[in-house]
Amino acid sequence: MNLMLLNTLFSEVKTSGLHGRYITNSDIEKCLENLSKPKISTLGYSVEERPIYSLKFGNGPIKILLWSQMHGNESTSTKTLFDCFNVFETEHEISKQILEQCTLEVIPILNPDGAERYTRINANEVDLNRDAQDLSQPESKILRQAYIDFKPDYCFNLHGQRTIFSAGETNKVATLSFLSPAQDQERQLTANRKAAMVIIAQINELLQAEIPNGIGRYDDGFNLNCVGDTFQSFGVPTLLYEAGHYRNDYDREEVRRLMFIAVLKGLEVIVNGVHADAYKAYFDIPENAKCFYDIIIRNAKCRTMEGCVDIAIQYKEVLKQGKLEFIPIIEEISKLNSKFGHKEIEANQFLVEAIGESELNIGSEIDFVILKNERISLKP
Ligand SMILES: [Zn+2]
């Protein structure tokens, strides 16, 4: 499985019905109708009684459970899953290999109410990824029951992350991040943790040619309320995938392609046999840091501050009448020498002003600034 082949495959199978960041049950229901191979079932219902779907592919001996959109506003990997489903619909060699060796159970949207509202939390305002012990929510119970019934050999826990993350304390954005979660306070390197590390290390190696130094790993602080830590503690290798930011890709369509490569590569490593003694390369992946803002205006004079400052702007994602908007909000006004903007605007010590009555203050929404009589849009 090489990059050229996977990229060609992606362009052939990309699901045209799914695009952008706002992906809900009604979007995926249309796509489910086009699939002929999987066994599709409804595992149960969300707080607001939306169905939670499961798809089963293949009939091989290795069982892999994958779920996405446990956080309702993290939709990139859901798009990726449907692209993968289209691969499984073909007679392609990759498809045959995976489906002969593995049985996959996939839950594309675990939190359909959060997806509908574009929130991380569910309709009861609970973060499902902090509910793995209490199992207080119907969505958490459904995932646990799926785990109990299916008895997976591996778990893929698919998420999305904000644009703030860098791979290490660097100016390299963490376009993808991974974690083999800890399963105890001591963060012991158990066989199942190492197996997850081996898979992640091989995904990292393959994707370096696409995104050099653009992959990070999360720290493995132990929290049994997180689903990954809990499933890992059951002795099942569990991988956290996080789809992040790629330059100018606020719709996360490029990252969708990179996730597609990462998911299929992960499956391929499993099919070929995971040798847990090769786990050490995992630790070469830099730990994530928070070095990015969406925009930084450098060396600006502004009426509210003495001297020259940098102005950091971060997008707030707001759902308005069924459409997602990116609202620029001022996050920080100070010298930001160790931070980077996905977009940087050099003010060269000139005055930067807001339009009309508004001031440049932390927390204010700012769609445009005026710099040297020029109006600059801050929208993506
Ligand atoms: Zn998440």
XYZ file of C-alpha atoms and ligand atoms in Angstrom:
381
model
C 0.000 0.000 0.000
C 1.811 3.141 -1.126
C 0.800 6.779 -1.214
C 0.295 6.994 -4.941
C -2.054 4.056 -4.936
C -4.008 5.348 -1.946
C -4.326 8.842 -3.422
C -5.560 7.436 -6.724
C -8.012 5.245 -4.868
C -9.240 8.207 -2.828
C -10.031 10.232 -5.939
C -12.021 7.267 -7.284
C -14.087 6.580 -4.186
C -14.575 9.982 -2.488
C -18.210 10.262 -1.416
C -19.590 13.273 -3.256
C -22.621 13.612 -0.976
C -20.523 14.567 2.045
C -18.647 17.857 2.136
C -17.446 20.400 4.663
C -17.731 20.379 8.426
C -21.444 20.094 9.144
C -22.326 16.401 8.778
C -25.507 15.003 10.324
C -27.547 11.806 10.355
C -29.645 13.000 7.412
C -26.478 13.448 5.329
C -25.228 9.939 6.035
C -28.658 8.324 5.638
C -28.592 9.271 1.940
C -25.163 7.651 1.608
C -26.209 4.479 3.437
C -28.803 3.841 0.721
C -26.031 3.577 -1.868
C -24.147 0.805 -0.091
C -24.826 -2.807 -1.045
C -22.243 -4.801 0.946
C -22.555 -3.952 4.634
C -25.064 -5.231 7.118
C -26.599 -2.012 8.389
C -28.432 -1.940 11.685
C -29.670 0.541 14.273
C -27.946 -0.042 17.606
C -30.270 2.247 19.524
C -31.301 5.871 19.855
C -29.771 9.106 21.106
C -31.267 11.342 23.826
C -33.431 13.020 21.157
C -34.248 9.647 19.602
C -32.082 9.861 16.555
C -30.918 6.433 15.331
C -27.317 5.384 15.897
C -26.243 3.243 12.954
C -23.769 0.425 12.730
C -22.294 -1.085 9.573
C -20.617 -4.466 9.385
C -18.171 -5.341 6.619
C -16.170 -8.492 5.933
C -16.043 -11.848 7.638
C -12.429 -12.344 8.607
C -11.186 -13.486 11.998
C -9.729 -10.119 13.188
C -12.479 -7.927 14.626
C -12.056 -4.160 14.527
C -14.494 -1.655 16.036
C -14.407 1.902 14.664
C -16.522 4.865 15.717
C -16.632 8.513 14.718
C -18.375 11.733 15.769
C -18.571 10.833 19.438
C -18.037 14.588 19.548
C -20.773 15.934 17.287
C -18.696 18.679 15.688
C -15.806 16.372 14.733
C -17.010 15.187 11.358
C -13.883 14.769 9.217
C -13.403 11.110 10.052
C -17.069 10.418 9.304
C -16.460 11.593 5.732
C -13.342 9.400 5.673
C -15.307 6.353 6.805
C -17.789 6.717 3.956
C -14.885 6.995 1.507
C -13.515 3.768 3.003
C -16.952 2.122 2.672
C -16.786 2.875 -1.064
C -13.439 1.069 -1.198
C -15.050 -1.941 0.490
C -17.792 -1.865 -2.152
C -15.169 -2.474 -4.883
C -13.247 -5.615 -5.761
C -9.991 -3.755 -5.276
C -7.101 -5.788 -3.847
C -7.005 -3.630 -0.698
C -10.682 -4.230 -0.123
C -10.351 -8.000 -0.588
C -7.362 -8.202 1.739
C -9.061 -6.282 4.529
C -12.474 -7.932 4.249
C -11.072 -11.471 4.024
C -8.880 -10.980 7.068
C -11.103 -8.703 9.167
C -14.640 -8.132 10.296
C -15.264 -4.430 10.776
C -18.025 -2.896 12.832
C -18.335 0.835 12.195
C -20.450 3.432 13.991
C -20.203 6.497 11.747
C -22.015 8.979 14.041
C -22.165 8.034 17.717
C -23.521 11.436 18.798
C -26.183 12.373 16.222
C -27.746 15.060 18.475
C -24.390 16.809 18.854
C -23.883 16.442 15.109
C -27.243 18.137 14.462
C -26.421 21.063 16.804
C -22.739 21.105 15.851
C -21.611 20.639 19.456
C -18.974 18.487 21.101
C -21.439 17.384 23.801
C -24.683 15.413 23.466
C -28.227 16.764 23.975
C -27.856 16.427 27.778
C -24.665 18.493 27.543
C -22.478 15.539 28.485
C -19.087 14.942 26.896
C -19.413 11.278 25.904
C -15.661 10.913 26.078
C -15.810 11.578 29.832
C -18.659 9.138 30.412
C -16.868 5.810 29.947
C -17.196 4.859 33.625
C -20.585 6.373 34.502
C -22.245 5.320 31.225
C -24.936 7.845 32.114
C -25.948 8.572 28.510
C -27.747 6.357 25.978
C -24.959 6.973 23.426
C -22.307 5.771 25.900
C -24.334 2.653 26.692
C -24.769 1.903 22.998
C -21.036 2.060 22.348
C -20.319 -0.118 25.363
C -22.934 -2.677 24.309
C -21.487 -2.732 20.787
C -18.081 -3.405 22.336
C -19.431 -6.201 24.553
C -21.382 -7.876 21.738
C -18.663 -7.569 19.090
C -15.613 -8.354 21.286
C -13.164 -6.421 19.103
C -9.473 -7.236 18.766
C -8.702 -3.578 17.934
C -10.494 -0.254 18.358
C -10.182 2.919 16.256
C -11.504 5.973 18.152
C -11.896 8.673 15.486
C -11.933 12.372 16.408
C -11.103 15.853 15.128
C -8.985 18.528 16.799
C -8.865 22.334 16.789
C -6.515 24.394 14.621
C -4.326 25.420 17.594
C -2.138 22.323 17.722
C 1.444 22.100 16.509
C 3.587 18.976 16.243
C 5.996 19.839 19.068
C 6.847 23.413 20.084
C 7.349 24.298 16.431
C 5.786 26.156 13.517
C 4.598 22.847 12.045
C 0.859 22.337 12.317
C -0.322 18.975 13.658
C -2.460 18.035 10.681
C -3.051 14.624 12.203
C -2.511 13.459 15.777
C -2.572 10.073 17.411
C -2.446 8.462 20.803
C -2.115 4.997 22.222
C -3.915 5.827 25.487
C -2.634 4.756 28.877
C -4.556 2.059 30.712
C -3.331 2.698 34.246
C -1.956 5.500 36.387
C 1.615 4.228 35.872
C 1.179 4.453 32.084
C 2.682 0.987 31.723
C 3.679 -0.109 28.256
C 1.465 -3.168 28.042
C 1.370 -5.458 25.013
C -1.880 -3.936 23.743
C -0.579 -0.367 24.170
C 2.543 -1.323 22.255
C 0.472 -2.903 19.484
C -1.425 0.386 19.045
C 1.918 2.238 19.030
C 3.282 0.011 16.260
C 0.279 0.758 14.058
C 0.541 4.514 14.730
C 4.295 4.508 14.040
C 3.729 2.886 10.648
C 0.974 5.335 9.724
C 3.317 8.151 10.730
C 6.119 6.767 8.581
C 3.911 6.493 5.505
C 2.414 9.979 5.859
C 5.675 11.885 6.392
C 5.996 12.264 2.614
C 2.566 13.976 2.528
C 2.900 16.100 5.667
C 6.564 16.310 6.730
C 6.715 16.883 10.513
C 2.956 17.405 10.433
C 1.948 14.603 12.804
C 1.802 14.880 16.586
C 0.931 12.620 19.452
C -1.062 13.461 22.549
C 0.356 13.010 26.008
C -0.797 9.829 27.680
C -2.137 11.237 30.942
C -4.466 8.547 32.246
C -8.204 9.198 32.561
C -10.457 6.177 32.824
C -13.484 8.352 32.013
C -12.182 8.501 28.442
C -13.375 5.681 26.221
C -9.926 4.982 24.749
C -8.328 4.551 28.174
C -11.156 2.267 29.279
C -11.058 0.002 26.216
C -7.268 -0.090 26.438
C -7.641 -1.160 30.083
C -9.727 -4.118 28.854
C -6.584 -5.272 27.040
C -7.667 -4.285 23.524
C -5.237 -2.181 21.446
C -7.019 1.152 20.980
C -5.921 3.975 18.698
C -7.023 7.584 18.986
C -7.023 9.366 15.606
C -7.412 13.153 15.464
C -8.045 14.995 12.190
C -6.555 18.477 12.440
C -5.806 21.471 10.251
C -4.105 21.642 6.873
C -3.292 24.968 5.259
C -6.410 26.857 4.068
C -8.453 23.718 4.579
C -11.236 24.894 6.876
C -13.636 22.465 5.182
C -11.191 19.693 6.080
C -11.309 18.041 2.681
C -7.521 17.590 2.423
C -7.419 16.220 5.956
C -10.215 13.857 5.002
C -7.884 12.431 2.335
C -5.010 12.125 4.821
C -7.313 10.401 7.313
C -8.381 8.006 4.548
C -4.747 7.048 4.064
C -4.272 6.748 7.837
C -7.319 4.516 8.394
C -6.556 2.152 5.497
C -2.888 1.989 6.470
C -3.898 1.165 10.041
C -6.056 -1.692 8.784
C -3.275 -2.920 6.501
C -0.771 -3.041 9.368
C -3.225 -5.186 11.321
C -3.835 -7.484 8.344
C -0.087 -7.982 7.895
C 0.485 -8.750 11.577
C 1.423 -6.351 14.371
C 4.826 -7.016 15.911
C 4.662 -5.275 19.253
C 8.440 -5.158 19.724
C 8.662 -2.497 16.986
C 6.838 0.099 19.103
C 9.744 2.453 19.846
C 9.348 4.568 16.677
C 6.095 5.838 18.204
C 8.118 7.947 20.630
C 9.863 9.723 17.738
C 6.554 11.427 16.958
C 6.622 14.876 18.613
C 4.132 15.649 21.376
C 1.456 18.174 20.521
C 1.768 21.747 21.710
C -0.575 24.718 21.302
C 1.475 27.057 19.118
C -1.111 28.178 16.550
C -3.830 30.739 16.060
C -5.893 31.035 12.920
C -4.546 34.549 12.240
C -1.822 36.711 13.764
C -1.481 40.395 12.828
C 2.187 41.193 13.607
C 3.676 44.460 14.833
C 0.462 46.414 14.995
C -0.200 49.732 16.666
C -3.667 49.882 18.100
C -5.596 52.502 20.025
C -6.177 50.287 23.058
C -2.497 49.355 23.667
C 0.856 51.092 24.151
C 3.648 50.292 21.700
C 3.587 47.536 19.117
C 1.724 44.282 19.647
C 0.629 41.122 17.883
C -3.081 40.466 17.563
C -4.188 36.821 17.609
C -7.514 35.828 16.091
C -9.229 32.483 16.394
C -12.359 31.365 14.549
C -15.433 30.455 16.492
C -17.522 27.920 14.581
C -21.189 28.897 14.707
C -24.144 27.140 13.132
C -26.554 29.663 11.598
C -29.676 28.434 9.804
C -28.112 25.097 8.968
C -24.855 26.571 7.712
C -21.548 26.692 9.527
C -19.904 30.103 9.840
C -16.390 30.914 10.974
C -16.508 34.011 13.173
C -13.137 35.744 13.802
C -12.685 36.533 17.514
C -9.721 38.362 19.074
C -8.069 35.932 21.500
C -4.889 37.718 22.526
C -3.198 41.101 22.160
C 0.448 40.986 23.229
C 3.866 39.979 21.934
C 3.425 36.458 20.569
C 6.967 35.505 19.619
C 6.573 31.771 20.173
C 3.182 31.540 18.421
C 2.321 31.173 14.759
C -0.660 32.106 12.618
C -2.059 29.855 9.912
C -2.324 33.239 8.226
C 0.007 36.074 9.213
C -0.519 39.745 8.364
C 2.464 42.112 8.805
C 1.388 45.577 9.969
C 4.924 47.062 10.012
C 4.116 49.233 13.041
C 1.189 50.895 11.320
C -2.118 51.514 13.037
C -4.597 48.625 12.845
C -8.239 49.564 13.420
C -11.592 47.889 13.548
C -14.387 49.123 11.344
C -17.055 51.478 12.687
C -17.704 51.656 16.428
C -15.980 48.441 17.442
C -12.635 48.365 19.260
C -9.832 45.848 19.163
C -10.486 44.068 22.440
C -10.010 40.499 23.553
C -13.249 38.606 22.985
C -14.645 40.904 20.305
C -15.773 39.699 16.923
C -13.807 41.264 14.111
C -14.624 40.488 10.481
C -12.388 43.188 8.955
C -9.506 45.425 9.980
C -8.251 48.637 8.406
C -4.499 48.803 7.796
C -3.007 51.702 5.801
C -6.450 52.632 4.450
C -6.933 49.096 3.201
C -9.799 46.910 4.335
C -8.598 43.371 5.099
C -11.076 40.530 5.536
C -10.354 38.126 8.372
C -12.845 35.503 7.216
C -11.403 32.201 5.967
Zn -13.103 14.488 20.025
